[in-house]
C-alpha positions as a Markdown table, in Angstrom:
| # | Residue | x | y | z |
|---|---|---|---|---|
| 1 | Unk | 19.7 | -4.8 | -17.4 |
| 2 | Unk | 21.5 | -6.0 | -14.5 |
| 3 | Unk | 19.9 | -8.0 | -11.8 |
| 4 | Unk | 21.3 | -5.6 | -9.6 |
| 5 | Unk | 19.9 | -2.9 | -10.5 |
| 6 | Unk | 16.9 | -3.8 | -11.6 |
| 7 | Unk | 16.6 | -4.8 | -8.0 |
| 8 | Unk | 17.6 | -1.7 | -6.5 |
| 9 | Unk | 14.9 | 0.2 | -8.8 |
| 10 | Unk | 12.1 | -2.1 | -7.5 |
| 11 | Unk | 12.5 | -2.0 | -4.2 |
| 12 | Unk | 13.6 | 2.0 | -4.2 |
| 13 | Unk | 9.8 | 2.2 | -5.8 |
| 14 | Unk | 8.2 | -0.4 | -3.1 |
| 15 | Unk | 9.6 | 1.6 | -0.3 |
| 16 | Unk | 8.5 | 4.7 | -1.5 |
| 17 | Unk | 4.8 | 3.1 | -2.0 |
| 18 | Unk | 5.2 | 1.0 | 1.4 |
| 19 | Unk | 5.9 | 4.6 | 3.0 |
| 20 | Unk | 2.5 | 6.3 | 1.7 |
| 21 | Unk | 0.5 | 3.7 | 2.4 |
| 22 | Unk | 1.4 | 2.9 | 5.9 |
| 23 | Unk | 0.8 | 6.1 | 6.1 |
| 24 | Unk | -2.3 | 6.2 | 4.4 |
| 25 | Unk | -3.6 | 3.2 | 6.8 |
| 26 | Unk | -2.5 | 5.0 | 10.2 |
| 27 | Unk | -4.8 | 8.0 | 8.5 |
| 28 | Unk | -8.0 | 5.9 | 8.3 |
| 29 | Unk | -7.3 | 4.6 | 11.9 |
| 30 | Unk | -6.5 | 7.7 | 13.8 |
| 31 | Unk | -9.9 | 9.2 | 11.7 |
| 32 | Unk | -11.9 | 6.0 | 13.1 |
| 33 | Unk | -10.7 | 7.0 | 16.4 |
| 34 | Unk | -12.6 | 10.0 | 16.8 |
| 35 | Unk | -15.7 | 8.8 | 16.3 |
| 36 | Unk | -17.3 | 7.6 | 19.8 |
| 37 | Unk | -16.4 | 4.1 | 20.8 |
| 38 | Unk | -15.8 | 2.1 | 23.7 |
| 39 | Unk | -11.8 | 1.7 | 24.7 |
| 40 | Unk | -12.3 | -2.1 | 23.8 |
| 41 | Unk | -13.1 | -1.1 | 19.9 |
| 42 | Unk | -10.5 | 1.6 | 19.7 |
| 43 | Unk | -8.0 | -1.0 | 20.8 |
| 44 | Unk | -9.0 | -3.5 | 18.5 |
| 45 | Unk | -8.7 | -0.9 | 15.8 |
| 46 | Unk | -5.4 | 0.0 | 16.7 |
| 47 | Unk | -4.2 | -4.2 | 17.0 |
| 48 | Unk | -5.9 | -4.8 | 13.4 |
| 49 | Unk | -3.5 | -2.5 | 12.1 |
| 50 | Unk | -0.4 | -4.1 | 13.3 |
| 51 | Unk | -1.7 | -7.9 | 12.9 |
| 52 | Unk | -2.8 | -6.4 | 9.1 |
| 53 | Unk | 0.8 | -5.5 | 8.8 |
| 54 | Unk | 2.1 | -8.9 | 10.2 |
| 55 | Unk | 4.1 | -6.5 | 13.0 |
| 56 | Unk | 1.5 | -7.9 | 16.3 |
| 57 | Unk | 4.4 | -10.1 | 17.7 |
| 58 | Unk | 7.0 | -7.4 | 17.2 |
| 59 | Unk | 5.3 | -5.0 | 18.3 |
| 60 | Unk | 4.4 | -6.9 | 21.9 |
| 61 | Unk | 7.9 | -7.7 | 22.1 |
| 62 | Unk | 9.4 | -4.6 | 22.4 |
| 63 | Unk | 6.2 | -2.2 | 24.1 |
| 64 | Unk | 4.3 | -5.2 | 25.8 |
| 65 | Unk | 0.8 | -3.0 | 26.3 |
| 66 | Unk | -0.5 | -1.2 | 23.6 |
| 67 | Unk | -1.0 | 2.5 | 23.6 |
| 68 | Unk | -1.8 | 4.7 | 20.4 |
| 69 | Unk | 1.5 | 6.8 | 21.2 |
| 70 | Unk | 3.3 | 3.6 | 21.0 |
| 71 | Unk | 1.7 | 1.8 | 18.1 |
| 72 | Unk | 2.3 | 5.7 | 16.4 |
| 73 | Unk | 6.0 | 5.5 | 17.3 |
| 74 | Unk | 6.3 | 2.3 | 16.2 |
| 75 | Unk | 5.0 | 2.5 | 13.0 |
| 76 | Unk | 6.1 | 5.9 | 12.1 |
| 77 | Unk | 9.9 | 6.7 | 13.6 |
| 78 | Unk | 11.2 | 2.8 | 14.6 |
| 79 | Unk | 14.6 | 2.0 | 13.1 |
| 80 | Unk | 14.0 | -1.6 | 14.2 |
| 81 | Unk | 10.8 | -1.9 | 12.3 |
| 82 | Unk | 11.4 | -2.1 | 8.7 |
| 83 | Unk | 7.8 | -1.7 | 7.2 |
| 84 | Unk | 7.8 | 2.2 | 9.6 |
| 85 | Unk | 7.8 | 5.1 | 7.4 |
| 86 | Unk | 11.2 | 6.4 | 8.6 |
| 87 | Unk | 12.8 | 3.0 | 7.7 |
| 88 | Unk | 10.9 | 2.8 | 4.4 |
| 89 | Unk | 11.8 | 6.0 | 3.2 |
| 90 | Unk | 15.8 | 5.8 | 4.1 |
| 91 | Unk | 15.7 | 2.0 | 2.3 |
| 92 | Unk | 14.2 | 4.0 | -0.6 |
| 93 | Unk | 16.8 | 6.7 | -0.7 |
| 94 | Unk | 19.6 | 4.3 | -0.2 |
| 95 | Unk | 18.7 | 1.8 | -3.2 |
| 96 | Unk | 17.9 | 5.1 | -5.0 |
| 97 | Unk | 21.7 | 6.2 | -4.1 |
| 98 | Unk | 22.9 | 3.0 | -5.5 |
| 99 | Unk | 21.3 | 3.3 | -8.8 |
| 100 | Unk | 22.0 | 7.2 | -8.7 |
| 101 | Unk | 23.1 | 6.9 | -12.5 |
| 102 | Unk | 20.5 | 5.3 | -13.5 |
| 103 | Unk | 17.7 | 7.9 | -12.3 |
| 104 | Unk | 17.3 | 11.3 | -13.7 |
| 105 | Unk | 18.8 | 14.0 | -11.1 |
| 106 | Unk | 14.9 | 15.3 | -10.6 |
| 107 | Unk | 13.9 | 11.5 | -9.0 |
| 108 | Unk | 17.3 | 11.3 | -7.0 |
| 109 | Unk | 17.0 | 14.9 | -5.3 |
| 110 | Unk | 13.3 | 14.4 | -5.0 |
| 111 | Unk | 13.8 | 10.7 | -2.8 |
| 112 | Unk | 16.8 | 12.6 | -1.4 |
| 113 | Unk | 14.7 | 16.2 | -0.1 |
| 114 | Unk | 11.9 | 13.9 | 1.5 |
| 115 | Unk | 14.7 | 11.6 | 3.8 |
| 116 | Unk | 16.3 | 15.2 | 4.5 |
| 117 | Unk | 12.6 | 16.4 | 5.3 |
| 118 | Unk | 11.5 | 13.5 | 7.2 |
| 119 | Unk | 14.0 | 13.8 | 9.9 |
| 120 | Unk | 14.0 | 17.4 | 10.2 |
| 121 | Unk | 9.9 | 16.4 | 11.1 |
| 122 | Unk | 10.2 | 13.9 | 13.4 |
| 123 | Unk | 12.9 | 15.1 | 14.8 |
| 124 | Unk | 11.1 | 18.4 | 15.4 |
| 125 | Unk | 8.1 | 16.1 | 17.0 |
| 126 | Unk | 5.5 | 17.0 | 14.5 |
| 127 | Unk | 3.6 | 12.9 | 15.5 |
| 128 | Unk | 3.4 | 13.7 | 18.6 |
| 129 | Unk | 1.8 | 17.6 | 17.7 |
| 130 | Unk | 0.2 | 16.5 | 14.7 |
| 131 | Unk | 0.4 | 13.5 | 13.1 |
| 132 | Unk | -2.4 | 13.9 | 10.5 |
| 133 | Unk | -0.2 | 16.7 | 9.2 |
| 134 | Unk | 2.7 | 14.2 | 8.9 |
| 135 | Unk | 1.0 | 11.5 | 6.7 |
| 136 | Unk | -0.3 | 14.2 | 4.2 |
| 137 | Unk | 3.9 | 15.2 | 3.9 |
| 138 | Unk | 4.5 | 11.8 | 3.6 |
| 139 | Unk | 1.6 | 11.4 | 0.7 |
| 140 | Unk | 2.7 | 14.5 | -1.0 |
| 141 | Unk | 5.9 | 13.4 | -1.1 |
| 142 | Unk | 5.3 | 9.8 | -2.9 |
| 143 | Unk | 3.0 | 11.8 | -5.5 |
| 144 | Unk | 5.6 | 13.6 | -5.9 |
| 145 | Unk | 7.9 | 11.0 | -6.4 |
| 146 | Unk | 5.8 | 9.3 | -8.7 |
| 147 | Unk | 5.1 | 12.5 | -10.8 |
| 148 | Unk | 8.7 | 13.1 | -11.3 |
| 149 | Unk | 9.6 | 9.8 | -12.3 |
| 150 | Unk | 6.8 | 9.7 | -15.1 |
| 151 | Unk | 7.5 | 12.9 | -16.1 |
| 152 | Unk | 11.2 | 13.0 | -16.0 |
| 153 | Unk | 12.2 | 9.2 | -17.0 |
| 154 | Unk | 13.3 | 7.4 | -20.1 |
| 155 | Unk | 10.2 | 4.8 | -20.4 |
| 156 | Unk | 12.9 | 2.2 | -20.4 |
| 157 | Unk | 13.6 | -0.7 | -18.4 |
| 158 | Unk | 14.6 | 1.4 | -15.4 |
| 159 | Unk | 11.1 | 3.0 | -15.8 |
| 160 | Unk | 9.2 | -0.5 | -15.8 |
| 161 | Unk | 10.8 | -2.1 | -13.4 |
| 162 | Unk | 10.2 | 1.2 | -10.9 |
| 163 | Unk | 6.4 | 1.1 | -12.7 |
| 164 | Unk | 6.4 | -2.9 | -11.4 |
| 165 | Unk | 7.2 | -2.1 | -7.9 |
| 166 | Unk | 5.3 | 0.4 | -7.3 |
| 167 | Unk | 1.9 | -1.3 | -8.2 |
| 168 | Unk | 2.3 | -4.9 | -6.7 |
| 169 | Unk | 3.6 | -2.8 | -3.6 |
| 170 | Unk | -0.2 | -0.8 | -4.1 |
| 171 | Unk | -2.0 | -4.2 | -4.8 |
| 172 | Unk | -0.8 | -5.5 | -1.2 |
| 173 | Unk | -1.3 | -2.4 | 0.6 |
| 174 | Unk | -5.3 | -1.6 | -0.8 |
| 175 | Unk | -5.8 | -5.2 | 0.1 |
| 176 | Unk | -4.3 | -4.8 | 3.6 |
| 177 | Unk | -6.0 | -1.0 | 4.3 |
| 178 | Unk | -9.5 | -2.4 | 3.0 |
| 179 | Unk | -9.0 | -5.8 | 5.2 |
| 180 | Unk | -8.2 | -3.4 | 8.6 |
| 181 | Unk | -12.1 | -2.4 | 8.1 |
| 182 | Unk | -13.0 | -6.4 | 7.7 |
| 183 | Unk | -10.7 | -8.0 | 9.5 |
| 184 | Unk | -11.7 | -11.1 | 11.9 |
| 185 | Unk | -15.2 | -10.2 | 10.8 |
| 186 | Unk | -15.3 | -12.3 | 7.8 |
| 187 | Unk | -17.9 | -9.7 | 6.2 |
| 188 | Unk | -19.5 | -6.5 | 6.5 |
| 189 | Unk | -20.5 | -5.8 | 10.7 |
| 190 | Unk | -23.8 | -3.5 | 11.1 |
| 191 | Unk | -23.3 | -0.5 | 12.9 |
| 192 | Unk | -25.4 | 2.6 | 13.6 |
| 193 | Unk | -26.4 | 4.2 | 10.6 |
| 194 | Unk | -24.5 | 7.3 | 10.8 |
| 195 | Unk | -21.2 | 5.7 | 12.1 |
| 196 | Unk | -20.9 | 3.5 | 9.8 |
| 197 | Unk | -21.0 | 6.0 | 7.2 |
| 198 | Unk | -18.5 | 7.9 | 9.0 |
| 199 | Unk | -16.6 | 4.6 | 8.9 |
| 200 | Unk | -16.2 | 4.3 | 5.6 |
| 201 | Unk | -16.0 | 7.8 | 4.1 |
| 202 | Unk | -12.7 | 7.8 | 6.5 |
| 203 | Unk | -11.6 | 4.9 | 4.3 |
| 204 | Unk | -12.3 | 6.6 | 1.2 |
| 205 | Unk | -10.8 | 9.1 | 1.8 |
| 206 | Unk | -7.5 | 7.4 | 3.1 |
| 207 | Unk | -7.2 | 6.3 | -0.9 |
| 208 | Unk | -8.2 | 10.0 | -2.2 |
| 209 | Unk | -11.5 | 7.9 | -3.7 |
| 210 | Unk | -14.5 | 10.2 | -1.2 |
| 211 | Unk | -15.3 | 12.1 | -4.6 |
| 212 | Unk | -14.8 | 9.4 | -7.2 |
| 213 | Unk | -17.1 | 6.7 | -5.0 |
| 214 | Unk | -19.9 | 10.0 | -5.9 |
| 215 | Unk | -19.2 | 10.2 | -8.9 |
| 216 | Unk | -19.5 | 6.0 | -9.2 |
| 217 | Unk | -22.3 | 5.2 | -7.8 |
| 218 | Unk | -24.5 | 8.7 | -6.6 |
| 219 | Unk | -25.5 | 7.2 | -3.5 |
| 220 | Unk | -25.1 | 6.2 | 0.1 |
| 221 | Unk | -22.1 | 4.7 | 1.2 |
| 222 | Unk | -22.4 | 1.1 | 1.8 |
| 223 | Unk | -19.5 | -1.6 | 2.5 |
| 224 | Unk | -20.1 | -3.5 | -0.5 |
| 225 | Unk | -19.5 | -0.5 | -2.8 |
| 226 | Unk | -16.6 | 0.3 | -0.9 |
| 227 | Unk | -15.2 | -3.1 | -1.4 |
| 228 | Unk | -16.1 | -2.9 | -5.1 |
| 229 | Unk | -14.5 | 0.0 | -5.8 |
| 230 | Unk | -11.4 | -0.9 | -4.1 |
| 231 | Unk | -11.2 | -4.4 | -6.0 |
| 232 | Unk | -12.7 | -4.8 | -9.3 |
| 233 | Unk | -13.2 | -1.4 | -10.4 |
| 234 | Unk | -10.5 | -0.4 | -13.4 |
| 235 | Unk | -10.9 | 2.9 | -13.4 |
| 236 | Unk | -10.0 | 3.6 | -9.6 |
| 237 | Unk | -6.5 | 4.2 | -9.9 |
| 238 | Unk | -5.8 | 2.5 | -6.5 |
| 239 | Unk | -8.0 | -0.7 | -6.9 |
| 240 | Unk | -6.4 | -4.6 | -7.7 |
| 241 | Unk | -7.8 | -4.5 | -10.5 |
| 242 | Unk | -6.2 | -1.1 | -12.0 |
| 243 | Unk | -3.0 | -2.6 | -9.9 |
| 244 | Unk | -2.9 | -6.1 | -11.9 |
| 245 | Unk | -3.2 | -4.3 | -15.1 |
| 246 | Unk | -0.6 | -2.4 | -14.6 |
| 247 | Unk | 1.7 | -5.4 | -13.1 |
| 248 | Unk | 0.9 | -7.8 | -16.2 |
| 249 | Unk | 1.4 | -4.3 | -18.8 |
| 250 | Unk | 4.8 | -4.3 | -17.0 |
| 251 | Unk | 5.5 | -7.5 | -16.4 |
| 252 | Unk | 5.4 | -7.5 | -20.7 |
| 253 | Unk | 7.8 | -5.0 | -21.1 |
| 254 | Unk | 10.8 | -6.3 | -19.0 |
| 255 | Unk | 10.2 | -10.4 | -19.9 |
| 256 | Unk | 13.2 | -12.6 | -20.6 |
| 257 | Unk | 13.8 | -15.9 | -21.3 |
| 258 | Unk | 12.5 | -17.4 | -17.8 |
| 259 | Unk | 9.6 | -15.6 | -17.2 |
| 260 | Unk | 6.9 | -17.1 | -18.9 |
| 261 | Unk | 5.2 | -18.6 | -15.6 |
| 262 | Unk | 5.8 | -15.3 | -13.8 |
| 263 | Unk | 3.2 | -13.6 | -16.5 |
| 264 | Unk | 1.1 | -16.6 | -16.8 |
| 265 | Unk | 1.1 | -16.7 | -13.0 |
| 266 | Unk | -0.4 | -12.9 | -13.1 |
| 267 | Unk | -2.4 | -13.2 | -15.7 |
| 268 | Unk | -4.3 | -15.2 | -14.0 |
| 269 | Unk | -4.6 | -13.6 | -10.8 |
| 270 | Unk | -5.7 | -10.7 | -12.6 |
| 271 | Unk | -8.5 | -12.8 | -14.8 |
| 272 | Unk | -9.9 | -13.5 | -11.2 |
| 273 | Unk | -10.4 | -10.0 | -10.7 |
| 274 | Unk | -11.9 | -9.0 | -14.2 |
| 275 | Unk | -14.5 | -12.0 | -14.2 |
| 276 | Unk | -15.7 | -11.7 | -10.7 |
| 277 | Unk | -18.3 | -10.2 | -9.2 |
| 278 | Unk | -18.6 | -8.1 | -5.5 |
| 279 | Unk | -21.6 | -10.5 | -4.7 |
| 280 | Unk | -19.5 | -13.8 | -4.9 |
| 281 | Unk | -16.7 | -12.2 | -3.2 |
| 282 | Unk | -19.0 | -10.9 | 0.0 |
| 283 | Unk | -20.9 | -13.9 | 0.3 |
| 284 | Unk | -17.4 | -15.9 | 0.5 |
| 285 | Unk | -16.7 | -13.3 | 2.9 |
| 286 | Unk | -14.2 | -10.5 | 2.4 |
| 287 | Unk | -11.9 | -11.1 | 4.7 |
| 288 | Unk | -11.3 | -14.6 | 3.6 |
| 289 | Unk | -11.1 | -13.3 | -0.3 |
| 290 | Unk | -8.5 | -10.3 | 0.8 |
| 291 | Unk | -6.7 | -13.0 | 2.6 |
| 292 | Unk | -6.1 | -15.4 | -0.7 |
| 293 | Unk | -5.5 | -12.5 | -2.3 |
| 294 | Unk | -2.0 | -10.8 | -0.1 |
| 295 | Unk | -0.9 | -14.3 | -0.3 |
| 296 | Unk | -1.2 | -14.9 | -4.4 |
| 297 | Unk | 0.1 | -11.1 | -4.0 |
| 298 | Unk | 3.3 | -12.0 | -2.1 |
| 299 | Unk | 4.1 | -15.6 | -4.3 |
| 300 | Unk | 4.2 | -13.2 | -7.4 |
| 301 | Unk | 6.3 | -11.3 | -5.9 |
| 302 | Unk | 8.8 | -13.7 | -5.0 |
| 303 | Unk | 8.6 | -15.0 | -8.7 |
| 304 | Unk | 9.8 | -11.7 | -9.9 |
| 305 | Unk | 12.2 | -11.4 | -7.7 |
| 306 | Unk | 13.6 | -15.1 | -8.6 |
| 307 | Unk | 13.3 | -14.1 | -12.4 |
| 308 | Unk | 15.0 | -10.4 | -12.4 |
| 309 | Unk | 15.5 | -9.5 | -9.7 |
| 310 | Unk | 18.7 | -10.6 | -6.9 |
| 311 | Unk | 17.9 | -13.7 | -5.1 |
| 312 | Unk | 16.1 | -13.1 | -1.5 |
| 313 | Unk | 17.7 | -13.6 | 1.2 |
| 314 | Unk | 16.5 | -16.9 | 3.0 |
C-alpha cells in the first residue's frame, strides 16, 4: 500500500476516535460539575481538562480567564484548535475524501452525513442549549462509524491500518480521560463517601463501562477498580490493555521490511500491561504511571508513522 494512503486511512480513523473521546472527556466533566463543589474545584476541573489535553497555554492565549462557555467553545466548535470536535471531525472527512476509492461508499457517506450534521448542530447552537445532547451525537456517530467500517470493509490493509488508528488513538485518550480524575494528585484523593461515588460512576459511564464495572466486580465503586478496569482489564473493550492487543494484532498484519522494532517496541509496552498488577501501579501512583504511559503511547506512534506512514512534519 502506499504511504499515502495508508496515512490518510490512519489518521481519517484517529480523528474520528480523537472526536468521540474529547467528547466523551467534556461528558465526565460537565457530569462532575453538577455535583456540589466550591468554584475553586469546578475550575480546576475544567483546567485539568485542557492541561490533560496539552491545550492550557492555547487556550490562555486566546480567552485569558477561564469560563466553562469558553473552555466548551473551545473544545467543541474552535477552527484554531485542532484536537476540537469540529476540527477533528472535518480532518477525518477530508483524509476520508482523499482516500474516497479506497473506502466502501457506506464509510465515505457515513464520515460525510456526520460533518454535514455537525454544522447544521452547532450552527443551530445546540452547546450552548444542550451540550450533553451534542456529545451523545457525536458518540453515536463514531459507533457508527466504526460499525460500518467492520461491517462493510474488505479486512485488508485499508481495514488494519484504520483498525491501528483507531486503537492507539483509544489507548491515549482512556489514559488521558482516567488521568483528568488523578491528575496533580499522584493517587486516589478521599472525598465524602457519596460524592466520590458519584465521581466515579460519571467516569464510567463516560466509557459506557457503569454496567460492565457490575457485572466485574459486584460491588461499591472504588478508584482502584476504576483504574483497573480501565488499564489491565482485557475484556473492557476501552481499556490499554484491550487497546495494545489490538495495536500489536494489527501492527502483524500490515509489517514490512522496517518494522521489526515498531512491534518489538509494542510488544513490550503491552507485556507491561499483561504482567502488572493495579497494586504496583497505585502505590507508584497513578498519575505518574498514566504519565509514562501517553508518552510510550505517543513514541509508538511516531514509529508507525516513520515506518508506513508519510513522514511528520517537523
Amino acid at each position: 500500500m502506499l504511504s499515502r494512503t495508508a496515512d490518510h486511512l490512519y489518521w481519517m480513523a484517529r480523528y474520528t476516535e480523537r472526536a468521540e473521546n474529547t467528547a466523551r472527556m467534556l461528558d465526565v466533566n460537565i457530569q462532575t460539575q453538577l455535583l456540589p463543589q466550591s468554584a475553586e474545584l469546578a475550575e480546576q476541573g475544567w483546567r485539568a481538562v485542557l492541561g490533560i489535553s496539552e491545550l492550557q497555554p492555547a487556550f490562555d492565549e486566546k480567552y485569558g480567564l477561564l469560563t466553562p462557555e469558553d473552555v466548551l467553545d473551545f473544545m467543541v466548535s474552535d477552527p484554531e484548535n485542532p484536537s476540537s470536535i469540529a476540527s477533528c471531525i472535518t480532518s477525518a472527512r477530508e483524509n476520508a475524501r482523499a482516500v474516497r476509492g479506497t473506502l466502501t461508499t457506506e464509510v465515505w457517506e457515513t464520515l460525510n452525513t456526520s460533518w454535514l450534521e455537525m454544522n447544521q448542530l452547532l450552527d443551530g447552537g445546540i452547546l450552548a442549549r444542550d451540550p450533553g445532547e451534542f456529545f451523545e451525537w457525536v458518540k453515536h456517530r463514531s459507533h457508527l462509524s466504526r460499525g460500518v467500517t467492520i461491517g462493510t470493509m474488505l479486512k485488508d490493509e485499508s481495514f488494519y491500518f484504520i483498525r491501528l488508528g483507531t486503537f492507539l488513538e483509544r489507548a491515549d485518550n482512556t489514559a488521558r480521560l482516567l488521568d483528568v480524575k488523578f491528575h496533580g494528585t499522584g493517587r486516589a484523593h478521599v472525598m465524602a463517601a457519596d460524592r466520590d461515588f458519584y465521581h466515579w460512576a460519571a467516569v464510567l459511564r463516560s466509557v459506557s463501562a457503569f454496567e460492565t464495572y457490575r457485572k466485574a466486580y459486584h460491588d461499591v465503586i472504588t478508584p482502584e477498580r476504576v483504574a483497573e478496569l480501565l488499564i489491565l482489564r482485557g475484556d473492557m473493550p476501552r481499556s490499554l490493555m484491550a487497546c495494545l492487543t489490538e495495536v500489536v494484532g494489527n501492527l502483524e498484519q500490515v509489517r514490512n521490511d522496517v518494522s521489526r522494532e515498531t512491534e518489538r517496541f509494542a510488544g513490550r509496552l503491552h507485556s507491561t500491561l499483561r504482567f502488572n498488577s493495579i497494586d504496583d501501579i497505585m502505590q507508584r501512583g497513578l498519575h505518574d504511571y498514566l504519565t509514562e504511559f501517553l508518552e510510550q503511547v505517543y513514541e509508538l506512534g511516531n514509529r508507525v508513522s516513520r515506518d508506513f506512514l508519510l513522514p511528520l512534519a517537523a
